[in-house]
CSV table of C-alpha atoms and ligand atoms in Angstrom, one decimal:
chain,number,residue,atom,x,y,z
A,61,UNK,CA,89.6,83.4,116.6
A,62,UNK,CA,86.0,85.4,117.3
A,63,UNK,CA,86.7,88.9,117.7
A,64,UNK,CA,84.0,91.3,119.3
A,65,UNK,CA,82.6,93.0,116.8
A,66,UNK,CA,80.5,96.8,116.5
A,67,UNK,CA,77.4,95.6,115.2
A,68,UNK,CA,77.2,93.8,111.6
A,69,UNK,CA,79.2,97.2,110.4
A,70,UNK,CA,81.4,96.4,107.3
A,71,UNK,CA,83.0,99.3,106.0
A,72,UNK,CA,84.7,100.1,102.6
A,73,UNK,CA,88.1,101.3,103.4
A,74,UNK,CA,90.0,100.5,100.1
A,75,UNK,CA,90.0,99.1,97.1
A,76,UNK,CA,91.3,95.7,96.8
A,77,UNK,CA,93.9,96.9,93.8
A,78,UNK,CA,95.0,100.0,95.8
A,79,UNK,CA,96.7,97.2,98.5
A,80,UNK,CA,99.4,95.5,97.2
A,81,UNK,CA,101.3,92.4,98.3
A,82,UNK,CA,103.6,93.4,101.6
A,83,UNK,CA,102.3,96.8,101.7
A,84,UNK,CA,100.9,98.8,104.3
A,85,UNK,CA,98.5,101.8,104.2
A,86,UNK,CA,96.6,103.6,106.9
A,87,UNK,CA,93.0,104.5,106.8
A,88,UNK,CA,90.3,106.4,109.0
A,89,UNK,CA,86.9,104.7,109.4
A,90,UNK,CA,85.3,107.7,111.1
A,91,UNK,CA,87.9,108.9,114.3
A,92,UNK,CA,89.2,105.3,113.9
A,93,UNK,CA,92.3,105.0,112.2
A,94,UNK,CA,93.2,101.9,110.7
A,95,UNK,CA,96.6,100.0,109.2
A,96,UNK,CA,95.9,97.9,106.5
A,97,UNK,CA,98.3,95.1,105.5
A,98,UNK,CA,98.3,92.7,102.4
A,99,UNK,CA,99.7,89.4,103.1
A,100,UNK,CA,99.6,86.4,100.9
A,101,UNK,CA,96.9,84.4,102.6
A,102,UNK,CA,94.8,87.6,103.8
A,103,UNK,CA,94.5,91.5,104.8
A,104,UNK,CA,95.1,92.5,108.1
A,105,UNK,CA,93.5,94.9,110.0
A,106,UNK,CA,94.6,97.0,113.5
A,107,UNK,CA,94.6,99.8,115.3
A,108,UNK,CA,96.8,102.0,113.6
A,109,UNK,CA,99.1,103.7,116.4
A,110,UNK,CA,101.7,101.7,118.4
A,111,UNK,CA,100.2,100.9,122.3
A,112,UNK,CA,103.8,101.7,123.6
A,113,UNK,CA,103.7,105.4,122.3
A,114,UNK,CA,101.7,105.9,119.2
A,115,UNK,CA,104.1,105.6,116.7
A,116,UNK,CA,101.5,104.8,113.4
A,117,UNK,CA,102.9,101.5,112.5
A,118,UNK,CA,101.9,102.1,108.8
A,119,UNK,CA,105.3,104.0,108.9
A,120,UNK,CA,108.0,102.3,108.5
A,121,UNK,CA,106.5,99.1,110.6
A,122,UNK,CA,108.7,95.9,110.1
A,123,UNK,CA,106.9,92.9,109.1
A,124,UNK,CA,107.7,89.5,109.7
A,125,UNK,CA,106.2,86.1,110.9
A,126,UNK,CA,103.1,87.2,110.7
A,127,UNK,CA,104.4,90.0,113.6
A,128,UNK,CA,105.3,93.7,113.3
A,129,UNK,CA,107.4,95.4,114.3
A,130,UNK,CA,107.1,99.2,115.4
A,131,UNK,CA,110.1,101.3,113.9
A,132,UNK,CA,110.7,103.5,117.0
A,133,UNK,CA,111.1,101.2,119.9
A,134,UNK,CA,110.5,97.4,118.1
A,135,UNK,CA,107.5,96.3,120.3
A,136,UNK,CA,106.7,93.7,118.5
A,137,UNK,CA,103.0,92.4,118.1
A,138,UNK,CA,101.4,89.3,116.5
A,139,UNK,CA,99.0,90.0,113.8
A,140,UNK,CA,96.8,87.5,114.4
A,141,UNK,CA,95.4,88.4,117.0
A,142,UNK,CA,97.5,91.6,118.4
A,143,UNK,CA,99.2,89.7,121.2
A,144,UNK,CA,102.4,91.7,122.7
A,145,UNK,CA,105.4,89.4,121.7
A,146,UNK,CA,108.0,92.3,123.1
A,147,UNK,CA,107.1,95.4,124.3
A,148,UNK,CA,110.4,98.0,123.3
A,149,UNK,CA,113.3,96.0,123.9
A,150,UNK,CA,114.9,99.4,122.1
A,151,UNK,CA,118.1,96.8,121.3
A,152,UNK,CA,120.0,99.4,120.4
A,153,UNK,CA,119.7,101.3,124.5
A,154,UNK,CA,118.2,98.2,126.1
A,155,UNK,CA,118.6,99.8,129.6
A,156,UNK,CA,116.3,102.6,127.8
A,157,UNK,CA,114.2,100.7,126.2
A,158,UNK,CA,113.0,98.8,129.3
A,159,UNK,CA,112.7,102.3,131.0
A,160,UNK,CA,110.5,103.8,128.2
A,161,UNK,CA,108.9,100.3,128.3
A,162,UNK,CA,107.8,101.2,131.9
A,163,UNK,CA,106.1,104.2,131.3
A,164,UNK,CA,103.1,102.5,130.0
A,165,UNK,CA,102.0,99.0,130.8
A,166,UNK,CA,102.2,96.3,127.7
A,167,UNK,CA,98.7,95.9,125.8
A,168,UNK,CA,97.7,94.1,123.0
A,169,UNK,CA,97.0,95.9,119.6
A,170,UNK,CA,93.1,96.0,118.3
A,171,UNK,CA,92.8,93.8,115.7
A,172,UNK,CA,90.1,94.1,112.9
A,173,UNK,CA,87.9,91.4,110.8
A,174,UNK,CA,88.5,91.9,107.5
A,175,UNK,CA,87.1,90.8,103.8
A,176,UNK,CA,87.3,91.3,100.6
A,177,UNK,CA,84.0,91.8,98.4
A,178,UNK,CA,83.4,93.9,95.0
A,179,UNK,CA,86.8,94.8,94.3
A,180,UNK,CA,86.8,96.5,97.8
A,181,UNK,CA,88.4,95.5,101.2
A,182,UNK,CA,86.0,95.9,103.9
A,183,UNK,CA,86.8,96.1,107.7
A,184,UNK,CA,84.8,95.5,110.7
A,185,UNK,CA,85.9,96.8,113.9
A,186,UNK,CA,86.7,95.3,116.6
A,187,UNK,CA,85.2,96.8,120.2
A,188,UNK,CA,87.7,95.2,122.0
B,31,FES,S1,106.1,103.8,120.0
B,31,FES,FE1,106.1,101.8,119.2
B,31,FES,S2,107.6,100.8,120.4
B,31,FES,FE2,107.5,102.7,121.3
């Protein structure tokens, strides 16, 4: 998928040994912050704060087929391309959930480009 892009910007935002397999860190690229994810095929690249209500997803973000998960109410996005696959089902209260869910309308999470060149992982943002 062709994301829009700002510019022909690649920025340095870690070294490529400082991400390891499964693990998740969060980075600014100037106001911008960033979650970084290592996965076996490739780094992903998003937004770094939950659309529902901010939570940073580098925290305690559950990853799985190629989705995560946000800890505090489990809206749950694809990675790929930050598509809303449940927006807080909060199993646990679902009445709840699907109140806190209607406080702010469902929206996909900004995803990044990434690479990796030099020994560093470079990300170019998305304006979308
Ligand atoms: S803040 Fe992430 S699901 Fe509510």
């Amino acid at each position: 998928m062709k994301l829009p892009v700002e510019g022909d910007n690649w920025h340095q935002v870690i070294r490529s040994d400082k991400l390891k397999l499964g693990k998740k860190k969060m980075r600014n690229i100037g106001l911008k912050s960033i979650m970084l994810l290592r996965q076996e095929s490739t780094v992903h690249a998003t937004d770094a704060l939950c659309r529902h209500m901010a939570w940073p997803l580098a925290y305690g973000g559950k990853v799985k087929d190629d989705c995560i998960t946000c800890p505090l109410h489990q809206t749950r996005y694809d990675l790929n391309n930050g598509e809303v696959k449940e927006w807080s089902p909060f199993p646990l209260f679902p009445l709840y959930g699907r109140f806190l869910g209607s406080l702010r309308r469902p929206s996909p999470l900004v995803v990044h480009e990434t690479r990796e060149l030099d020994g560093w992982v470079e990300v170019r943002l998305s304006t979308a």
